PDB file of C-alpha atoms in Angstrom:
ATOM      1  CA  MET A  60    -142.491 123.882 -90.515  1.00  0.00           C
ATOM      2  CA  LYS A  61    -141.168 122.076 -87.479  1.00  0.00           C
ATOM      3  CA  GLN A  62    -143.158 119.532 -85.538  1.00  0.00           C
ATOM      4  CA  ASN A  63    -143.313 119.968 -81.780  1.00  0.00           C
ATOM      5  CA  LYS A  64    -145.108 117.317 -79.699  1.00  0.00           C
ATOM      6  CA  GLY A  65    -147.733 116.696 -82.366  1.00  0.00           C
ATOM      7  CA  ALA A  66    -148.324 120.347 -83.221  1.00  0.00           C
ATOM      8  CA  MET A  67    -147.162 122.062 -86.394  1.00  0.00           C
ATOM      9  CA  MET A  68    -144.888 125.034 -85.653  1.00  0.00           C
ATOM     10  CA  MET A  69    -144.289 127.675 -88.310  1.00  0.00           C
ATOM     11  CA  LYS A  70    -141.071 129.623 -88.524  1.00  0.00           C
ATOM     12  CA  PHE A  71    -141.568 133.259 -89.533  1.00  0.00           C
ATOM     13  CA  LYS A  72    -139.085 135.553 -91.248  1.00  0.00           C
ATOM     14  CA  ALA A  73    -140.961 138.693 -90.217  1.00  0.00           C
ATOM     15  CA  VAL A  74    -144.233 139.970 -88.801  1.00  0.00           C
ATOM     16  CA  PHE A  75    -146.032 142.833 -90.562  1.00  0.00           C
ATOM     17  CA  LEU A  76    -148.337 145.234 -88.767  1.00  0.00           C
ATOM     18  CA  ASP A  77    -150.231 147.950 -90.610  1.00  0.00           C
ATOM     19  CA  PHE A  78    -150.551 151.499 -89.318  1.00  0.00           C
ATOM     20  CA  TYR A  79    -153.528 150.436 -87.160  1.00  0.00           C
ATOM     21  CA  GLY A  80    -151.518 147.639 -85.533  1.00  0.00           C
ATOM     22  CA  THR A  81    -153.346 144.875 -87.434  1.00  0.00           C
ATOM     23  CA  LEU A  82    -151.363 141.765 -88.352  1.00  0.00           C
ATOM     24  CA  VAL A  83    -151.166 141.728 -92.166  1.00  0.00           C
ATOM     25  CA  HIS A  84    -149.821 139.561 -94.966  1.00  0.00           C
ATOM     26  CA  GLU A  85    -147.262 140.970 -97.431  1.00  0.00           C
ATOM     27  CA  ASP A  86    -149.071 141.844-100.662  1.00  0.00           C
ATOM     28  CA  ASP A  87    -146.170 141.688-103.144  1.00  0.00           C
ATOM     29  CA  ASP A  88    -147.486 138.460-104.671  1.00  0.00           C
ATOM     30  CA  ILE A  89    -151.146 139.477-105.022  1.00  0.00           C
ATOM     31  CA  ILE A  90    -150.864 143.103-106.233  1.00  0.00           C
ATOM     32  CA  PRO A  91    -149.578 142.186-109.755  1.00  0.00           C
ATOM     33  CA  ILE A  92    -152.454 139.703-110.135  1.00  0.00           C
ATOM     34  CA  ILE A  93    -155.011 142.356-109.151  1.00  0.00           C
ATOM     35  CA  CYS A  94    -153.399 144.895-111.499  1.00  0.00           C
ATOM     36  CA  GLU A  95    -153.532 142.357-114.335  1.00  0.00           C
ATOM     37  CA  GLN A  96    -157.262 141.775-113.698  1.00  0.00           C
ATOM     38  CA  ILE A  97    -157.842 145.540-113.790  1.00  0.00           C
ATOM     39  CA  LYS A  98    -155.881 145.786-117.068  1.00  0.00           C
ATOM     40  CA  VAL A  99    -157.960 143.023-118.655  1.00  0.00           C
ATOM     41  CA  GLY A 100    -161.208 144.669-117.520  1.00  0.00           C
ATOM     42  CA  THR A 101    -160.516 148.182-118.806  1.00  0.00           C
ATOM     43  CA  THR A 102    -160.759 149.811-122.217  1.00  0.00           C
ATOM     44  CA  VAL A 103    -157.877 152.176-121.379  1.00  0.00           C
ATOM     45  CA  SER A 104    -154.473 151.153-122.716  1.00  0.00           C
ATOM     46  CA  CYS A 105    -152.082 150.864-119.753  1.00  0.00           C
ATOM     47  CA  SER A 106    -149.487 148.583-118.189  1.00  0.00           C
ATOM     48  CA  ILE A 107    -149.800 146.769-114.874  1.00  0.00           C
ATOM     49  CA  GLN A 108    -146.946 148.959-113.625  1.00  0.00           C
ATOM     50  CA  GLU A 109    -148.946 152.108-114.470  1.00  0.00           C
ATOM     51  CA  ILE A 110    -151.982 150.690-112.657  1.00  0.00           C
ATOM     52  CA  GLY A 111    -149.892 149.843-109.593  1.00  0.00           C
ATOM     53  CA  SER A 112    -148.260 153.292-109.588  1.00  0.00           C
ATOM     54  CA  TYR A 113    -151.635 154.998-109.941  1.00  0.00           C
ATOM     55  CA  TRP A 114    -153.114 152.959-107.080  1.00  0.00           C
ATOM     56  CA  TRP A 115    -150.153 153.676-104.800  1.00  0.00           C
ATOM     57  CA  LYS A 116    -150.285 157.433-105.505  1.00  0.00           C
ATOM     58  CA  GLU A 117    -154.051 157.597-104.853  1.00  0.00           C
ATOM     59  CA  PHE A 118    -153.783 155.467-101.702  1.00  0.00           C
ATOM     60  CA  SER A 119    -150.861 157.514-100.373  1.00  0.00           C
ATOM     61  CA  ASP A 120    -152.658 160.803-101.051  1.00  0.00           C
ATOM     62  CA  MET A 121    -155.811 159.601 -99.277  1.00  0.00           C
ATOM     63  CA  PHE A 122    -153.757 158.362 -96.337  1.00  0.00           C
ATOM     64  CA  LYS A 123    -151.877 161.672 -95.988  1.00  0.00           C
ATOM     65  CA  ASN A 124    -155.043 163.746 -96.372  1.00  0.00           C
ATOM     66  CA  SER A 125    -157.072 161.666 -93.913  1.00  0.00           C
ATOM     67  CA  HIS A 126    -154.497 162.307 -91.196  1.00  0.00           C
ATOM     68  CA  GLN A 127    -154.614 166.048 -91.828  1.00  0.00           C
ATOM     69  CA  ARG A 128    -158.416 166.096 -91.678  1.00  0.00           C
ATOM     70  CA  SER A 129    -158.577 164.127 -88.434  1.00  0.00           C
ATOM     71  CA  ASP A 130    -155.901 166.354 -86.894  1.00  0.00           C
ATOM     72  CA  THR A 131    -157.869 169.466 -87.952  1.00  0.00           C
ATOM     73  CA  TYR A 132    -161.059 167.951 -86.545  1.00  0.00           C
ATOM     74  CA  ARG A 133    -159.386 167.269 -83.183  1.00  0.00           C
ATOM     75  CA  ARG A 134    -158.012 170.812 -82.895  1.00  0.00           C
ATOM     76  CA  PHE A 135    -161.384 172.459 -83.493  1.00  0.00           C
ATOM     77  CA  SER A 136    -163.697 170.008 -81.764  1.00  0.00           C
ATOM     78  CA  TYR A 137    -162.090 170.274 -78.317  1.00  0.00           C
ATOM     79  CA  LYS A 138    -161.997 174.087 -78.018  1.00  0.00           C
TER      80      LYS A 138
END
């Protein structure tokens, strides 16, 4: 951080926006911790990589399907 006339200035490498345009924080550091907590709390034998892969597949499928449903809704609701 650089100081500028008494104020702290942060230098950013990048700015992330999600698909809604919301400013977000990169989640690469927190996802493995969450997956580890899920692993500890389950009776199913699995790795944190399997949990992360499962989550990403489910999230991606819901994202893709939600767009299709909203597009279908728009086509039929305005006729």
